[in-house]
CSV table of C-alpha atoms in Angstrom, one decimal:
chain,number,residue,atom,x,y,z
A,1,MET,CA,-12.6,7.7,-9.4
A,2,GLN,CA,-9.3,8.9,-10.8
A,3,TYR,CA,-6.7,6.5,-12.2
A,4,GLN,CA,-3.0,6.6,-12.5
A,5,GLU,CA,-0.1,4.7,-14.0
A,6,ILE,CA,1.6,2.4,-11.5
A,7,GLY,CA,5.3,3.0,-11.7
A,8,ARG,CA,6.3,2.8,-15.3
A,9,SER,CA,4.3,-0.3,-15.9
A,10,GLY,CA,1.7,1.2,-18.3
A,11,VAL,CA,-1.0,-0.2,-16.0
A,12,SER,CA,-3.8,2.2,-15.1
A,13,ALA,CA,-5.1,1.7,-11.6
A,14,SER,CA,-7.5,3.5,-9.3
A,15,ARG,CA,-5.8,6.0,-7.1
A,16,VAL,CA,-7.7,4.5,-4.2
A,17,ALA,CA,-7.2,0.7,-3.9
A,18,LEU,CA,-8.7,-1.9,-1.5
A,19,GLY,CA,-6.5,-3.6,1.1
A,20,VAL,CA,-8.0,-6.9,2.2
A,21,MET,CA,-5.9,-7.8,5.3
A,22,ARG,CA,-9.1,-7.7,7.4
A,23,LEU,CA,-11.1,-9.8,4.9
A,24,ALA,CA,-9.9,-12.9,6.7
A,25,GLY,CA,-12.6,-12.3,9.4
A,26,LYS,CA,-15.4,-12.0,6.9
A,27,SER,CA,-17.7,-14.6,5.4
A,28,VAL,CA,-17.8,-14.9,1.6
A,29,GLU,CA,-21.2,-13.1,1.6
A,30,GLN,CA,-19.8,-10.2,3.6
A,31,ALA,CA,-16.7,-10.1,1.4
A,32,CYS,CA,-18.9,-10.0,-1.7
A,33,HIS,CA,-20.6,-6.9,-0.2
A,34,VAL,CA,-17.3,-5.2,0.4
A,35,LEU,CA,-15.9,-6.0,-3.0
A,36,ASP,CA,-19.1,-5.0,-4.8
A,37,THR,CA,-19.0,-1.7,-3.1
A,38,ALA,CA,-15.4,-1.1,-4.0
A,39,LEU,CA,-16.0,-2.1,-7.6
A,40,ASN,CA,-19.0,0.2,-7.9
A,41,CYS,CA,-16.9,3.1,-6.6
A,42,GLY,CA,-14.4,2.5,-9.5
A,43,ILE,CA,-11.8,0.7,-7.4
A,44,ASN,CA,-10.0,-1.8,-9.7
A,45,PHE,CA,-6.9,-2.5,-7.6
A,46,ILE,CA,-6.9,-5.0,-4.7
A,47,ASP,CA,-4.0,-5.6,-2.4
A,48,THR,CA,-3.4,-8.7,-0.3
A,49,ALA,CA,-0.5,-10.7,1.1
A,50,ASP,CA,0.3,-14.4,1.7
A,51,ILE,CA,0.5,-13.8,5.5
A,52,TYR,CA,-2.8,-12.0,5.9
A,53,GLY,CA,-4.9,-14.3,8.0
A,54,ARG,CA,-2.3,-17.0,7.1
A,55,GLY,CA,-3.9,-17.2,3.7
A,56,LYS,CA,-7.5,-16.7,4.7
A,57,SER,CA,-7.7,-13.1,3.3
A,58,SER,CA,-6.6,-14.3,-0.1
A,59,SER,CA,-8.9,-17.3,0.1
A,60,VAL,CA,-12.0,-15.3,0.9
A,61,LEU,CA,-11.0,-12.7,-1.7
A,62,GLY,CA,-10.7,-15.4,-4.4
A,63,LYS,CA,-14.1,-17.0,-3.4
A,64,ALA,CA,-15.8,-13.6,-3.4
A,65,LEU,CA,-14.5,-12.6,-6.8
A,66,ARG,CA,-15.7,-16.0,-8.2
A,67,GLU,CA,-19.1,-15.6,-6.4
A,68,LEU,CA,-19.6,-12.1,-7.9
A,69,GLY,CA,-18.6,-13.4,-11.4
A,70,VAL,CA,-15.9,-10.7,-11.7
A,71,GLU,CA,-14.0,-11.1,-14.9
A,72,ARG,CA,-10.2,-11.4,-14.3
A,73,ASP,CA,-9.2,-8.5,-16.5
A,74,ARG,CA,-11.6,-6.2,-14.6
A,75,VAL,CA,-9.4,-6.2,-11.5
A,76,LEU,CA,-5.7,-5.8,-10.7
A,77,LEU,CA,-4.5,-8.2,-8.1
A,78,GLN,CA,-1.5,-7.5,-6.0
A,79,THR,CA,0.0,-9.8,-3.3
A,80,LYS,CA,3.1,-9.7,-1.2
A,81,PHE,CA,5.5,-12.5,-0.2
A,82,GLY,CA,8.9,-13.0,1.5
A,83,ILE,CA,7.9,-13.6,5.1
A,84,TYR,CA,8.2,-17.1,6.6
A,85,ILE,CA,5.5,-17.9,9.1
A,86,ASP,CA,6.4,-20.9,11.4
A,87,PRO,CA,3.3,-23.2,11.3
A,88,LYS,CA,3.8,-24.3,14.9
A,89,ALA,CA,4.6,-20.9,16.5
A,90,LYS,CA,2.1,-19.2,14.1
A,91,ALA,CA,4.5,-16.2,14.0
A,92,ALA,CA,7.0,-14.8,11.6
A,93,LYS,CA,10.4,-16.5,12.1
A,94,ARG,CA,12.4,-14.9,9.3
A,95,TYR,CA,12.3,-12.9,6.1
A,96,ASP,CA,13.0,-15.2,3.2
A,97,PHE,CA,13.8,-14.4,-0.4
A,98,THR,CA,15.0,-17.8,-1.4
A,99,HIS,CA,13.8,-19.3,-4.6
A,100,ASP,CA,11.9,-22.2,-3.0
A,101,HIS,CA,10.1,-20.1,-0.5
A,102,LEU,CA,9.0,-17.4,-3.0
A,103,ILE,CA,7.9,-19.9,-5.6
A,104,ALA,CA,5.9,-21.9,-3.1
A,105,ALA,CA,4.3,-18.8,-1.6
A,106,LEU,CA,3.3,-17.4,-4.9
A,107,ASP,CA,1.8,-20.7,-6.1
A,108,GLN,CA,-0.2,-20.9,-2.9
A,109,GLU,CA,-1.5,-17.4,-3.4
A,110,LEU,CA,-2.5,-18.1,-7.0
A,111,GLU,CA,-4.4,-21.2,-5.8
A,112,LEU,CA,-6.2,-19.2,-3.0
A,113,LEU,CA,-7.0,-16.3,-5.3
A,114,GLN,CA,-8.3,-18.7,-8.0
A,115,THR,CA,-6.2,-17.1,-10.7
A,116,ASP,CA,-3.3,-18.0,-13.0
A,117,TYR,CA,-1.4,-14.8,-12.4
A,118,VAL,CA,-1.1,-11.6,-10.2
A,119,ASP,CA,-0.6,-8.2,-11.8
A,120,PHE,CA,1.9,-7.2,-9.1
A,121,VAL,CA,3.9,-9.0,-6.4
A,122,LEU,CA,5.9,-7.2,-3.8
A,123,LEU,CA,8.7,-8.3,-1.5
A,124,HIS,CA,7.1,-7.7,1.8
A,125,ARG,CA,10.1,-6.9,4.1
A,126,PRO,CA,13.8,-6.6,3.5
A,127,ASP,CA,15.8,-9.9,3.7
A,128,PRO,CA,19.4,-9.1,4.7
A,129,LEU,CA,20.4,-12.6,3.7
A,130,ALA,CA,19.0,-12.3,0.1
A,131,ASP,CA,21.1,-13.7,-2.7
A,132,LEU,CA,20.6,-11.2,-5.4
A,133,GLN,CA,21.3,-13.6,-8.3
A,134,GLU,CA,19.0,-16.2,-6.9
A,135,LEU,CA,16.3,-13.5,-6.5
A,136,ALA,CA,16.8,-12.3,-10.0
A,137,ASP,CA,16.5,-15.8,-11.4
A,138,THR,CA,13.3,-16.3,-9.3
A,139,PHE,CA,11.7,-13.2,-10.7
A,140,THR,CA,12.7,-14.2,-14.2
A,141,GLU,CA,11.1,-17.6,-13.7
A,142,LEU,CA,7.9,-16.1,-12.4
A,143,LYS,CA,7.7,-13.6,-15.3
A,144,ALA,CA,8.5,-16.3,-17.9
A,145,LYS,CA,5.8,-18.6,-16.6
A,146,GLY,CA,3.2,-15.8,-16.7
A,147,LYS,CA,2.6,-16.0,-13.0
A,148,VAL,CA,3.6,-12.4,-12.3
A,149,ARG,CA,3.4,-9.3,-14.6
A,150,HIS,CA,5.1,-6.7,-12.5
A,151,PHE,CA,7.3,-6.5,-9.3
A,152,GLY,CA,7.8,-4.2,-6.4
A,153,VAL,CA,8.8,-3.9,-2.8
A,154,SER,CA,7.2,-3.0,0.6
A,155,ASN,CA,8.7,-1.2,3.6
A,156,MET,CA,12.1,-0.6,2.0
A,157,GLY,CA,14.4,2.4,1.9
A,158,PRO,CA,16.1,3.9,-1.1
A,159,TRP,CA,19.4,2.0,-0.9
A,160,GLN,CA,17.7,-1.3,-0.2
A,161,VAL,CA,15.6,-0.7,-3.4
A,162,GLU,CA,18.7,0.4,-5.3
A,163,LEU,CA,20.6,-2.7,-4.4
A,164,LEU,CA,17.8,-5.0,-5.4
A,165,GLN,CA,17.2,-3.1,-8.6
A,166,SER,CA,20.9,-3.5,-9.6
A,167,ALA,CA,20.3,-7.3,-10.0
A,168,LEU,CA,16.9,-7.3,-11.6
A,169,SER,CA,16.0,-6.9,-15.2
A,170,ASP,CA,12.4,-5.8,-14.4
A,171,HIS,CA,11.8,-2.3,-13.0
A,172,LEU,CA,10.5,-2.3,-9.4
A,173,GLU,CA,7.3,-0.4,-9.9
A,174,VAL,CA,6.0,0.0,-6.3
A,175,ASN,CA,7.2,0.6,-2.8
A,176,GLN,CA,4.4,0.1,-0.2
A,177,LEU,CA,5.0,2.2,3.0
A,178,GLN,CA,2.9,3.4,5.8
A,179,PHE,CA,1.9,7.0,5.2
A,180,GLY,CA,-0.8,9.4,6.3
A,181,LEU,CA,-1.4,12.5,8.4
A,182,MET,CA,-0.2,10.8,11.6
A,183,HIS,CA,2.6,8.9,9.9
A,184,SER,CA,4.2,11.5,7.8
A,185,SER,CA,7.9,11.2,8.6
A,186,MET,CA,8.7,11.1,4.8
A,187,ILE,CA,7.5,14.7,4.6
A,188,ARG,CA,9.1,15.8,7.9
A,189,SER,CA,12.5,14.4,6.9
A,190,GLN,CA,12.5,16.5,3.7
A,191,LEU,CA,11.6,19.7,5.7
A,192,HIS,CA,14.2,19.0,8.3
A,193,THR,CA,17.2,18.5,6.0
A,194,ASN,CA,20.3,20.1,7.5
A,195,MET,CA,18.6,20.3,10.9
A,196,GLU,CA,20.1,18.9,14.1
A,197,ASP,CA,17.1,17.0,15.3
A,198,ALA,CA,15.5,13.5,14.9
A,199,GLY,CA,13.6,14.6,11.9
A,200,THR,CA,16.5,14.8,9.5
A,201,THR,CA,16.7,13.1,6.1
A,202,ALA,CA,18.7,10.2,7.6
A,203,GLU,CA,15.5,9.0,9.3
A,204,SER,CA,13.9,7.8,6.1
A,205,GLY,CA,16.7,8.3,3.5
A,206,ASP,CA,14.2,10.6,1.7
A,207,VAL,CA,12.4,7.6,0.2
A,208,LEU,CA,9.7,10.0,-1.2
A,209,SER,CA,12.1,11.9,-3.4
A,210,TYR,CA,13.9,8.7,-4.4
A,211,SER,CA,10.7,7.1,-5.5
A,212,GLN,CA,9.7,10.1,-7.6
A,213,LEU,CA,13.2,10.1,-9.2
A,214,ARG,CA,13.0,6.4,-10.0
A,215,GLY,CA,9.4,6.4,-11.3
A,216,MET,CA,8.1,4.2,-8.5
A,217,THR,CA,4.6,4.5,-7.1
A,218,LEU,CA,4.4,4.8,-3.4
A,219,GLN,CA,1.4,2.9,-1.9
A,220,ALA,CA,0.2,4.2,1.4
A,221,TRP,CA,-0.8,1.4,3.8
A,222,SER,CA,-2.8,2.1,7.0
A,223,PRO,CA,-3.4,5.7,6.0
A,224,PHE,CA,-5.6,6.4,9.1
A,225,GLN,CA,-3.4,4.9,11.7
A,226,TYR,CA,-1.2,6.7,14.2
A,227,GLY,CA,2.1,5.1,15.0
A,228,ALA,CA,2.7,1.7,13.5
A,229,SER,CA,-0.5,0.1,14.7
A,230,LYS,CA,-1.9,2.1,17.6
A,231,GLY,CA,-5.3,2.8,16.2
A,232,CYS,CA,-7.2,5.2,14.0
A,233,PHE,CA,-6.7,8.9,14.5
A,234,ILE,CA,-10.1,9.9,13.0
A,235,ASP,CA,-12.7,10.6,15.7
A,236,ASN,CA,-10.1,9.8,18.3
A,237,ASP,CA,-10.2,12.0,21.4
A,238,LYS,CA,-6.4,11.9,21.6
A,239,PHE,CA,-6.2,14.2,18.5
A,240,PRO,CA,-8.8,17.0,19.1
A,241,GLN,CA,-7.1,19.7,17.0
A,242,LEU,CA,-6.6,17.5,14.0
A,243,ASN,CA,-10.2,16.1,14.1
A,244,ALA,CA,-11.6,19.6,14.5
A,245,LEU,CA,-9.8,20.8,11.4
A,246,LEU,CA,-10.7,17.6,9.5
A,247,ALA,CA,-14.4,18.3,10.4
A,248,ALA,CA,-14.2,21.9,9.3
A,249,ILE,CA,-12.5,21.2,6.0
A,250,ALA,CA,-14.9,18.2,5.4
A,251,ALA,CA,-17.9,20.5,6.0
A,252,ARG,CA,-16.4,23.0,3.6
A,253,HIS,CA,-16.1,20.4,0.8
A,254,GLY,CA,-19.3,18.6,1.8
A,255,VAL,CA,-17.6,15.2,2.5
A,256,ALA,CA,-16.6,13.0,5.4
A,257,LYS,CA,-13.4,13.3,7.6
A,258,GLU,CA,-11.9,10.1,6.0
A,259,THR,CA,-12.4,11.7,2.6
A,260,ILE,CA,-10.3,14.7,3.6
A,261,ALA,CA,-7.6,12.5,5.3
A,262,THR,CA,-7.3,10.5,2.0
A,263,ALA,CA,-7.4,13.7,-0.1
A,264,TRP,CA,-4.4,14.9,1.9
A,265,ILE,CA,-2.3,12.0,0.7
A,266,LEU,CA,-3.6,12.2,-2.9
A,267,ARG,CA,-2.7,16.0,-3.0
A,268,HIS,CA,1.0,15.2,-3.0
A,269,PRO,CA,2.4,15.5,-6.6
A,270,SER,CA,4.2,12.1,-6.5
A,271,LYS,CA,0.8,10.5,-7.1
A,272,ILE,CA,0.7,8.2,-4.1
A,273,GLN,CA,-1.8,5.4,-4.3
A,274,VAL,CA,-3.8,5.0,-1.1
A,275,ILE,CA,-4.5,1.5,0.2
A,276,PRO,CA,-7.0,1.7,3.0
A,277,GLY,CA,-8.1,-1.5,4.8
A,278,SER,CA,-11.6,-0.6,5.7
A,279,MET,CA,-14.2,-3.4,5.4
A,280,THR,CA,-17.1,-1.0,6.0
A,281,PRO,CA,-19.0,-0.2,2.7
A,282,SER,CA,-20.0,3.4,3.8
A,283,ARG,CA,-16.4,4.2,4.7
A,284,ILE,CA,-15.1,2.7,1.5
A,285,ARG,CA,-17.5,5.0,-0.5
A,286,ASN,CA,-16.3,8.0,1.5
A,287,ILE,CA,-12.6,7.2,0.9
A,288,ALA,CA,-13.2,6.6,-2.8
A,289,THR,CA,-14.8,10.0,-3.1
A,290,ALA,CA,-11.4,11.6,-2.1
A,291,THR,CA,-10.2,11.5,-5.8
A,292,GLU,CA,-12.9,14.1,-6.5
A,293,VAL,CA,-11.6,16.5,-3.8
A,294,GLU,CA,-8.6,18.7,-4.3
A,295,LEU,CA,-7.4,20.4,-1.2
A,296,THR,CA,-5.9,23.9,-1.4
A,297,ARG,CA,-2.2,24.3,-0.6
A,298,GLN,CA,-3.1,26.0,2.7
A,299,GLU,CA,-5.6,23.3,3.7
A,300,TRP,CA,-2.9,20.7,3.1
A,301,TRP,CA,-0.3,22.6,5.2
A,302,ASP,CA,-2.9,23.3,7.9
A,303,LEU,CA,-3.6,19.6,8.3
A,304,TYR,CA,0.1,18.8,8.4
A,305,LEU,CA,0.6,21.2,11.2
A,306,ALA,CA,-2.6,20.1,13.1
A,307,ALA,CA,-1.2,16.6,13.0
A,308,GLY,CA,1.6,17.8,15.3
A,309,ASN,CA,4.3,18.6,12.8
A,310,ASP,CA,6.2,21.9,12.6
A,311,LEU,CA,7.8,24.2,10.1
A,312,PRO,CA,11.6,24.4,10.9
């Protein structure tokens, strides 16, 4: 496993992390197996959110870490907050960066995770009604009380990040965005600069270049999904050309398809951290192996093109 600094935090984390959104459907025993596999692969970074399973994912994670006897300083815990779930409708009703909501959400997460602090907390989605001074005061309070060590965002564009950063004393270290072979608009928008088509830079605001410039780590969520949540592209009959090439390159390197799909993300010089959500131990091991595989430049481009992209 290779490790990298997250943002400018000085924190060294595994380049492949473990996302536990699907942990909500697992027993503590099953969760222990998943976590033990990840830890044995060198994964030391675990990502959750207060809305995953309406708290169940974090609860099972906390119990599994306790059951395994994992020392707190052996793992880096990251959670996300800022989405209000209506308890009656059981659905998101608003994005909420108010002091009371964020404090209550974080305290609940700490209780479920059975810890006194999280290493990173991310604002999950943009709140257009956010009061920047109130948010800055909330972050200062969380930091002063030792509940949070570092901050970041998720699913935000460059100007949204820039606006938030203007009010905060702490550097935003992370932006978590969907990214992978079949969700690579961040690359496409760079290549289509000054083009008269839908792939121009305006689509994403070139968040990839922005993040590199500002020293933020991009975290790739759902790296094997196509579309927002349509399903996995690996071994999917809808993508024969891509899967044939994944298989050929995987055979060349002596690894699995998901290893190559992960290595494609890791090959980018911005040092993107990959956060897969697999709960299958064998697949976790395959994904973790990706840090040992370096694709050639042509392999990287061939995969990009096989995913349906073009060179303008």
